[in-house]
Amino acid sequence: MSTLTDRTAGPLARAAVTATSLWNDSADPDELRRSIGFGAVGATCNPVIAYTAIKRHPDVWVPRIRDLAVEHPTWGESQLGWAAVKQLSIEAAGLLEPAFEASGGRDGRLSIQTDPRLHRDTAALVEQAVEFSQLADNIIVKIPATAAGIAAMEEAAYRGVSINATLSFTVPQALAVGAALERAIDRREAQGLPDREFGHVVTIMGGRLDDWLKRWAADAGILTTPGVLDWAGIAALKRAYAMFIERGYRSRMLSAAFRSHLQFSELVGGDLVISPPFEWQQRINANAIAVDDHRIDAPVPDRILEELKGLSEFRRAYDPDGMSPGEFEHFGASRNTLRQFLDADAQLDALVRDVIVPAA
């Protein structure tokens, strides 16, 4: 097994010369500019990230929100908040245009997530995805990997929207999304619609799978070997990646929700996207994490995988048929993450309220 020999560059730059793409897990323009310096060729956003970015820069966003309120005197907090998210996304998308052009649309994408309050409404998710896709040529739209969301992904992709699956933690979810995107591409081809590079990606939020299994095991009184549960998300990502190749899916896997450097180092060399938050990128480079250009092909150690397979909740996440689409939204990691997205949306409403209706 060979390793990259250029030790003068940081780990992220060394990984970037493999098939692996680095995206920044934030649309904050300041962070994204610095991440591009590390080799980032894309960025992701969700309600938590958008709220954090806007809250972090009140000098920028308070005046913008006030201006939006003046321009749209009938809009409420939610409309104004989402208008700010759109502005944030358009600005970040502009920073990625060079990578978008250089990759022919495969990278250089800025993810914007659909409103989490629409998570049960397939038609509404499709319409918002189409709307968001028109904000910039290099926009990619996040839709939750639930039964309703996967149906929305297929229809939106058929209509020409570039898709990033979110609220996704498991192999069965990733495979269901991959299959839906294949159907959408095939429908377009059958109808003679324009063929282009959509850059579809299918996320597994590996660290959030780890989080859920740790909570589930604790609640069940199950003791595991220390560190074993930190491999659950990696195992799911490696298996889904291998199955995407085996099935010839034209979308790529994306690793998100970092909890350790394993979500970088264990996936390098794969034709996939790694999307750590900027602070994780700094840590990876500062600690000179080893880069093996074929690490994606290394299996999870047998003793770790066997212990994980002894957990019924891990098997649901790891086995291709571990869950049906109707179960996706009820999986613990899905419920917890969706609640965080909904809470962040409510917090953004409250932030806007404080701007347009300040306390006396």
CSV table of C-alpha atoms in Angstrom, one decimal:
chain,number,residue,atom,x,y,z
A,1,MET,CA,0.0,0.0,0.0
A,2,SER,CA,1.6,3.2,-1.1
A,3,THR,CA,1.5,6.6,0.6
A,4,LEU,CA,1.9,10.1,-0.7
A,5,THR,CA,5.5,11.2,-0.7
A,6,ASP,CA,5.2,15.0,-0.6
A,7,ARG,CA,5.6,15.7,3.1
A,8,THR,CA,6.1,19.5,2.5
A,9,ALA,CA,2.3,20.0,2.1
A,10,GLY,CA,-0.2,19.6,4.9
A,11,PRO,CA,-2.4,16.5,5.1
A,12,LEU,CA,-5.4,18.2,3.5
A,13,ALA,CA,-3.3,19.3,0.5
A,14,ARG,CA,-1.8,15.9,0.2
A,15,ALA,CA,-5.2,14.3,0.2
A,16,ALA,CA,-6.4,16.7,-2.4
A,17,VAL,CA,-4.1,15.2,-5.1
A,18,THR,CA,-6.0,11.9,-4.7
A,19,ALA,CA,-9.5,11.4,-6.0
A,20,THR,CA,-10.9,12.7,-2.7
A,21,SER,CA,-12.4,16.2,-2.7
A,22,LEU,CA,-12.3,18.5,0.3
A,23,TRP,CA,-15.4,20.7,1.1
A,24,ASN,CA,-15.8,23.1,3.9
A,25,ASP,CA,-18.7,22.3,6.3
A,26,SER,CA,-19.8,26.0,6.5
A,27,ALA,CA,-20.9,28.7,4.1
A,28,ASP,CA,-19.3,31.4,6.3
A,29,PRO,CA,-17.4,33.4,3.6
A,30,ASP,CA,-14.4,34.1,5.9
A,31,GLU,CA,-13.9,30.4,6.8
A,32,LEU,CA,-14.5,29.3,3.2
A,33,ARG,CA,-11.8,31.6,1.9
A,34,ARG,CA,-9.3,30.1,4.4
A,35,SER,CA,-10.5,26.6,3.6
A,36,ILE,CA,-10.0,27.2,-0.1
A,37,GLY,CA,-6.4,27.9,0.8
A,38,PHE,CA,-6.3,24.3,2.2
A,39,GLY,CA,-7.6,22.9,-1.1
A,40,ALA,CA,-11.4,23.1,-0.5
A,41,VAL,CA,-13.5,22.9,-3.7
A,42,GLY,CA,-17.0,23.0,-2.2
A,43,ALA,CA,-19.0,23.9,0.9
A,44,THR,CA,-22.0,22.7,2.8
A,45,CYS,CA,-24.6,24.5,4.9
A,46,ASN,CA,-27.6,23.6,7.1
A,47,PRO,CA,-29.8,25.5,9.4
A,48,VAL,CA,-27.4,25.2,12.3
A,49,ILE,CA,-24.5,26.4,10.2
A,50,ALA,CA,-26.4,29.2,8.6
A,51,TYR,CA,-27.7,30.5,12.0
A,52,THR,CA,-24.1,30.3,13.5
A,53,ALA,CA,-22.6,32.1,10.5
A,54,ILE,CA,-25.2,34.9,10.7
A,55,LYS,CA,-25.0,35.2,14.5
A,56,ARG,CA,-21.2,35.3,14.3
A,57,HIS,CA,-21.1,38.4,12.2
A,58,PRO,CA,-23.7,40.9,13.6
A,59,ASP,CA,-21.8,43.8,12.0
A,60,VAL,CA,-22.6,42.3,8.6
A,61,TRP,CA,-26.0,40.7,9.1
A,62,VAL,CA,-27.9,43.1,11.4
A,63,PRO,CA,-27.7,45.9,8.8
A,64,ARG,CA,-28.6,43.5,6.0
A,65,ILE,CA,-31.6,42.2,7.8
A,66,ARG,CA,-32.8,45.7,8.6
A,67,ASP,CA,-32.4,46.6,4.9
A,68,LEU,CA,-34.4,43.5,3.9
A,69,ALA,CA,-37.1,44.5,6.4
A,70,VAL,CA,-37.4,47.9,4.8
A,71,GLU,CA,-37.4,46.4,1.3
A,72,HIS,CA,-40.1,43.9,2.2
A,73,PRO,CA,-42.3,45.6,4.8
A,74,THR,CA,-44.9,42.7,5.0
A,75,TRP,CA,-42.4,39.9,5.5
A,76,GLY,CA,-42.2,38.1,8.8
A,77,GLU,CA,-39.2,36.8,10.7
A,78,SER,CA,-39.0,33.5,8.8
A,79,GLN,CA,-39.1,35.1,5.3
A,80,LEU,CA,-36.4,37.6,6.3
A,81,GLY,CA,-34.3,34.9,7.9
A,82,TRP,CA,-34.4,32.7,4.8
A,83,ALA,CA,-33.6,35.7,2.6
A,84,ALA,CA,-30.5,36.2,4.7
A,85,VAL,CA,-29.6,32.5,4.3
A,86,LYS,CA,-30.0,32.9,0.5
A,87,GLN,CA,-27.7,35.9,0.5
A,88,LEU,CA,-25.1,34.0,2.5
A,89,SER,CA,-25.3,31.1,0.1
A,90,ILE,CA,-25.0,33.3,-3.0
A,91,GLU,CA,-21.9,35.0,-1.6
A,92,ALA,CA,-20.3,31.7,-0.7
A,93,ALA,CA,-21.2,30.2,-4.1
A,94,GLY,CA,-19.3,33.0,-5.8
A,95,LEU,CA,-16.1,32.0,-4.0
A,96,LEU,CA,-16.4,28.5,-5.4
A,97,GLU,CA,-17.0,29.5,-9.1
A,98,PRO,CA,-13.3,28.9,-10.1
A,99,ALA,CA,-13.5,25.3,-8.7
A,100,PHE,CA,-16.9,24.8,-10.4
A,101,GLU,CA,-15.5,25.8,-13.8
A,102,ALA,CA,-12.3,23.8,-13.4
A,103,SER,CA,-14.1,20.6,-12.4
A,104,GLY,CA,-16.9,20.9,-15.0
A,105,GLY,CA,-19.5,21.2,-12.3
A,106,ARG,CA,-18.4,18.1,-10.3
A,107,ASP,CA,-17.1,20.3,-7.5
A,108,GLY,CA,-17.2,24.0,-6.7
A,109,ARG,CA,-20.7,23.5,-5.3
A,110,LEU,CA,-22.4,25.4,-2.4
A,111,SER,CA,-25.0,23.4,-0.6
A,112,ILE,CA,-28.1,25.1,0.7
A,113,GLN,CA,-30.6,23.1,2.7
A,114,THR,CA,-34.3,23.1,2.3
A,115,ASP,CA,-36.5,24.4,5.2
A,116,PRO,CA,-36.6,21.6,7.8
A,117,ARG,CA,-40.2,22.5,8.5
A,118,LEU,CA,-41.1,21.0,5.1
A,119,HIS,CA,-39.6,17.6,5.9
A,120,ARG,CA,-43.0,15.8,5.6
A,121,ASP,CA,-44.1,17.5,2.3
A,122,THR,CA,-42.6,16.0,-0.8
A,123,ALA,CA,-44.1,18.6,-3.2
A,124,ALA,CA,-43.0,21.5,-1.1
A,125,LEU,CA,-39.5,20.2,-0.9
A,126,VAL,CA,-39.3,19.8,-4.7
A,127,GLU,CA,-40.6,23.3,-5.3
A,128,GLN,CA,-38.1,24.9,-2.8
A,129,ALA,CA,-35.3,22.8,-4.2
A,130,VAL,CA,-36.1,24.1,-7.7
A,131,GLU,CA,-36.2,27.7,-6.3
A,132,PHE,CA,-32.9,27.3,-4.5
A,133,SER,CA,-31.2,25.8,-7.5
A,134,GLN,CA,-31.7,29.0,-9.4
A,135,LEU,CA,-29.8,31.2,-6.9
A,136,ALA,CA,-26.5,30.4,-8.7
A,137,ASP,CA,-25.3,27.9,-11.3
A,138,ASN,CA,-23.2,26.1,-8.7
A,139,ILE,CA,-25.9,25.6,-6.1
A,140,ILE,CA,-26.5,22.0,-4.8
A,141,VAL,CA,-29.6,21.5,-2.7
A,142,LYS,CA,-29.8,19.4,0.5
A,143,ILE,CA,-33.0,17.4,1.0
A,144,PRO,CA,-33.5,15.0,4.0
A,145,ALA,CA,-33.1,11.2,3.4
A,146,THR,CA,-36.5,10.2,4.6
A,147,ALA,CA,-39.2,8.5,2.5
A,148,ALA,CA,-40.8,11.9,1.6
A,149,GLY,CA,-37.4,13.5,1.1
A,150,ILE,CA,-36.0,10.7,-1.2
A,151,ALA,CA,-39.1,11.0,-3.4
A,152,ALA,CA,-38.5,14.8,-3.5
A,153,MET,CA,-34.8,14.2,-4.4
A,154,GLU,CA,-35.8,12.0,-7.4
A,155,GLU,CA,-38.3,14.5,-8.7
A,156,ALA,CA,-36.0,17.5,-8.1
A,157,ALA,CA,-33.1,15.8,-9.8
A,158,TYR,CA,-35.3,14.9,-12.7
A,159,ARG,CA,-36.1,18.6,-13.0
A,160,GLY,CA,-32.4,19.4,-13.1
A,161,VAL,CA,-31.6,20.2,-9.5
A,162,SER,CA,-28.2,19.1,-8.1
A,163,ILE,CA,-28.8,17.1,-5.0
A,164,ASN,CA,-27.0,16.6,-1.7
A,165,ALA,CA,-28.8,14.1,0.6
A,166,THR,CA,-28.8,15.2,4.3
A,167,LEU,CA,-30.3,13.8,7.5
A,168,SER,CA,-28.6,10.6,6.3
A,169,PHE,CA,-26.6,8.3,8.6
A,170,THR,CA,-26.9,4.8,7.3
A,171,VAL,CA,-26.1,2.4,4.5
A,172,PRO,CA,-29.7,1.7,3.6
A,173,GLN,CA,-30.4,5.5,3.4
A,174,ALA,CA,-27.4,6.1,1.2
A,175,LEU,CA,-28.4,3.2,-1.1
A,176,ALA,CA,-32.0,4.4,-1.4
A,177,VAL,CA,-30.8,7.9,-2.3
A,178,GLY,CA,-28.3,6.5,-4.8
A,179,ALA,CA,-31.0,4.5,-6.5
A,180,ALA,CA,-33.4,7.4,-6.6
A,181,LEU,CA,-30.8,9.6,-8.3
A,182,GLU,CA,-30.1,6.9,-10.8
A,183,ARG,CA,-33.8,6.8,-11.7
A,184,ALA,CA,-33.9,10.6,-12.1
A,185,ILE,CA,-30.8,10.5,-14.4
A,186,ASP,CA,-32.3,7.7,-16.5
A,187,ARG,CA,-35.6,9.5,-16.8
A,188,ARG,CA,-33.8,12.6,-18.1
A,189,GLU,CA,-31.9,10.5,-20.6
A,190,ALA,CA,-35.0,8.7,-21.8
A,191,GLN,CA,-36.7,12.0,-22.4
A,192,GLY,CA,-33.8,13.6,-24.2
A,193,LEU,CA,-33.3,16.2,-21.5
A,194,PRO,CA,-29.9,18.0,-21.5
A,195,ASP,CA,-27.0,15.9,-20.1
A,196,ARG,CA,-24.6,17.6,-17.8
A,197,GLU,CA,-22.6,17.1,-14.6
A,198,PHE,CA,-24.9,17.5,-11.7
A,199,GLY,CA,-22.4,16.7,-9.0
A,200,HIS,CA,-24.9,14.8,-6.9
A,201,VAL,CA,-23.6,13.7,-3.5
A,202,VAL,CA,-25.0,11.4,-0.8
A,203,THR,CA,-24.0,12.3,2.7
A,204,ILE,CA,-23.5,10.0,5.6
A,205,MET,CA,-23.2,12.0,8.8
A,206,GLY,CA,-20.8,9.5,10.4
A,207,GLY,CA,-20.1,11.3,13.6
A,208,ARG,CA,-23.9,11.6,14.3
A,209,LEU,CA,-24.3,7.9,13.8
A,210,ASP,CA,-21.5,7.4,16.4
A,211,ASP,CA,-23.3,9.9,18.8
A,212,TRP,CA,-26.6,8.0,18.5
A,213,LEU,CA,-25.1,4.6,19.0
A,214,LYS,CA,-23.3,5.8,22.1
A,215,ARG,CA,-26.5,7.2,23.5
A,216,TRP,CA,-28.4,4.0,22.5
A,217,ALA,CA,-25.8,1.7,24.1
A,218,ALA,CA,-25.8,3.8,27.3
A,219,ASP,CA,-29.6,3.8,27.6
A,220,ALA,CA,-29.6,0.0,27.1
A,221,GLY,CA,-26.8,-0.5,29.7
A,222,ILE,CA,-24.5,-2.0,27.1
A,223,LEU,CA,-20.7,-1.7,27.6
A,224,THR,CA,-18.5,-1.7,24.6
A,225,THR,CA,-14.7,-1.7,24.2
A,226,PRO,CA,-13.5,1.9,24.5
A,227,GLY,CA,-13.2,3.5,21.1
A,228,VAL,CA,-15.2,0.9,19.1
A,229,LEU,CA,-18.2,3.1,18.7
A,230,ASP,CA,-16.0,5.8,17.1
A,231,TRP,CA,-15.7,3.5,14.1
A,232,ALA,CA,-19.5,3.0,13.4
A,233,GLY,CA,-19.8,5.9,11.0
A,234,ILE,CA,-16.6,5.0,9.2
A,235,ALA,CA,-17.8,1.4,8.8
A,236,ALA,CA,-21.1,2.7,7.3
A,237,LEU,CA,-19.2,5.1,4.9
A,238,LYS,CA,-16.8,2.5,3.7
A,239,ARG,CA,-19.5,0.0,3.1
A,240,ALA,CA,-21.8,2.5,1.3
A,241,TYR,CA,-18.9,3.7,-0.8
A,242,ALA,CA,-18.0,0.2,-1.9
A,243,MET,CA,-21.6,-0.6,-2.8
A,244,PHE,CA,-21.9,2.6,-4.8
A,245,ILE,CA,-19.0,1.5,-6.9
A,246,GLU,CA,-20.3,-2.1,-7.2
A,247,ARG,CA,-23.7,-0.8,-8.4
A,248,GLY,CA,-22.3,1.9,-10.7
A,249,TYR,CA,-24.1,4.8,-9.0
A,250,ARG,CA,-23.1,8.1,-10.6
A,251,SER,CA,-23.4,10.1,-7.4
A,252,ARG,CA,-20.6,10.4,-4.8
A,253,MET,CA,-20.5,9.7,-1.1
A,254,LEU,CA,-19.9,12.6,1.3
A,255,SER,CA,-18.5,12.3,4.8
A,256,ALA,CA,-19.8,14.8,7.3
A,257,ALA,CA,-20.4,15.4,11.1
A,258,PHE,CA,-16.8,15.1,12.2
A,259,ARG,CA,-16.0,13.7,15.6
A,260,SER,CA,-12.5,12.4,15.0
A,261,HIS,CA,-9.8,12.5,12.3
A,262,LEU,CA,-10.9,9.0,11.2
A,263,GLN,CA,-13.6,10.6,9.2
A,264,PHE,CA,-10.8,12.1,7.1
A,265,SER,CA,-7.9,9.7,7.4
A,266,GLU,CA,-9.9,6.5,6.8
A,267,LEU,CA,-11.5,7.7,3.6
A,268,VAL,CA,-8.6,9.3,1.7
A,269,GLY,CA,-8.2,8.0,-1.8
A,270,GLY,CA,-11.8,7.4,-2.4
A,271,ASP,CA,-13.7,9.2,-5.2
A,272,LEU,CA,-15.8,10.9,-2.6
A,273,VAL,CA,-16.2,14.2,-0.7
A,274,ILE,CA,-14.8,14.9,2.8
A,275,SER,CA,-16.5,17.9,4.5
A,276,PRO,CA,-15.0,18.8,7.9
A,277,PRO,CA,-15.7,22.0,9.7
A,278,PHE,CA,-12.9,24.5,9.3
A,279,GLU,CA,-11.7,24.1,12.9
A,280,TRP,CA,-11.3,20.3,12.1
A,281,GLN,CA,-9.3,21.2,9.0
A,282,GLN,CA,-7.0,23.3,11.2
A,283,ARG,CA,-6.5,20.4,13.6
A,284,ILE,CA,-5.9,17.9,10.9
A,285,ASN,CA,-3.1,20.0,9.4
A,286,ALA,CA,-1.7,21.1,12.8
A,287,ASN,CA,-1.4,17.5,13.9
A,288,ALA,CA,0.1,16.2,10.7
A,289,ILE,CA,-2.4,13.4,10.4
A,290,ALA,CA,-1.0,10.6,8.2
A,291,VAL,CA,-2.3,10.5,4.7
A,292,ASP,CA,-2.5,7.1,2.9
A,293,ASP,CA,-3.7,7.5,-0.7
A,294,HIS,CA,-5.4,4.1,-0.7
A,295,ARG,CA,-6.8,4.2,2.9
A,296,ILE,CA,-10.4,4.0,1.6
A,297,ASP,CA,-9.6,0.4,0.6
A,298,ALA,CA,-8.5,-0.7,4.1
A,299,PRO,CA,-11.3,-2.5,5.9
A,300,VAL,CA,-12.4,-1.6,9.4
A,301,PRO,CA,-10.4,-3.9,11.7
A,302,ASP,CA,-12.1,-7.3,12.1
A,303,ARG,CA,-12.3,-7.1,15.9
A,304,ILE,CA,-14.0,-3.7,15.8
A,305,LEU,CA,-16.4,-4.6,13.1
A,306,GLU,CA,-17.4,-7.9,14.8
A,307,GLU,CA,-18.1,-6.1,18.0
A,308,LEU,CA,-20.2,-3.4,16.2
A,309,LYS,CA,-22.2,-6.1,14.4
A,310,GLY,CA,-23.1,-7.5,17.8
A,311,LEU,CA,-25.2,-4.3,18.4
A,312,SER,CA,-28.7,-4.5,16.8
A,313,GLU,CA,-28.9,-0.8,16.3
A,314,PHE,CA,-25.6,-0.8,14.4
A,315,ARG,CA,-26.8,-3.6,12.2
A,316,ARG,CA,-29.8,-1.5,11.2
A,317,ALA,CA,-27.4,1.2,10.1
A,318,TYR,CA,-24.9,-1.1,8.4
A,319,ASP,CA,-26.9,-3.8,6.7
A,320,PRO,CA,-28.1,-2.7,3.2
A,321,ASP,CA,-31.6,-3.9,4.2
A,322,GLY,CA,-31.4,-2.9,7.8
A,323,MET,CA,-34.2,-0.4,7.5
A,324,SER,CA,-37.0,0.3,5.1
A,325,PRO,CA,-37.5,3.9,3.8
A,326,GLY,CA,-40.5,4.2,6.1
A,327,GLU,CA,-38.2,3.7,9.1
A,328,PHE,CA,-35.6,6.3,8.1
A,329,GLU,CA,-37.3,9.3,9.7
A,330,HIS,CA,-37.8,7.3,13.0
A,331,PHE,CA,-34.1,6.3,13.4
A,332,GLY,CA,-32.7,7.9,16.5
A,333,ALA,CA,-30.0,10.0,14.7
A,334,SER,CA,-32.6,11.2,12.3
A,335,ARG,CA,-35.0,12.4,15.0
A,336,ASN,CA,-32.2,14.1,17.0
A,337,THR,CA,-30.7,15.9,14.0
A,338,LEU,CA,-34.0,17.0,12.6
A,339,ARG,CA,-34.9,18.5,16.0
A,340,GLN,CA,-31.6,20.4,15.9
A,341,PHE,CA,-32.3,21.7,12.5
A,342,LEU,CA,-35.8,22.8,13.5
A,343,ASP,CA,-34.4,24.5,16.7
A,344,ALA,CA,-31.9,26.4,14.6
A,345,ASP,CA,-34.6,27.6,12.3
A,346,ALA,CA,-36.5,28.9,15.3
A,347,GLN,CA,-33.4,30.5,16.7
A,348,LEU,CA,-32.9,32.3,13.4
A,349,ASP,CA,-36.5,33.6,13.6
A,350,ALA,CA,-35.7,34.9,17.1
A,351,LEU,CA,-32.5,36.6,15.9
A,352,VAL,CA,-34.4,38.3,13.2
A,353,ARG,CA,-37.2,39.3,15.7
A,354,ASP,CA,-34.6,41.0,17.9
A,355,VAL,CA,-33.4,43.0,14.9
A,356,ILE,CA,-36.8,44.2,13.6
A,357,VAL,CA,-38.6,44.3,16.9
A,358,PRO,CA,-36.0,45.3,19.4
A,359,ALA,CA,-36.8,45.2,23.1
A,360,ALA,CA,-38.0,48.5,24.6
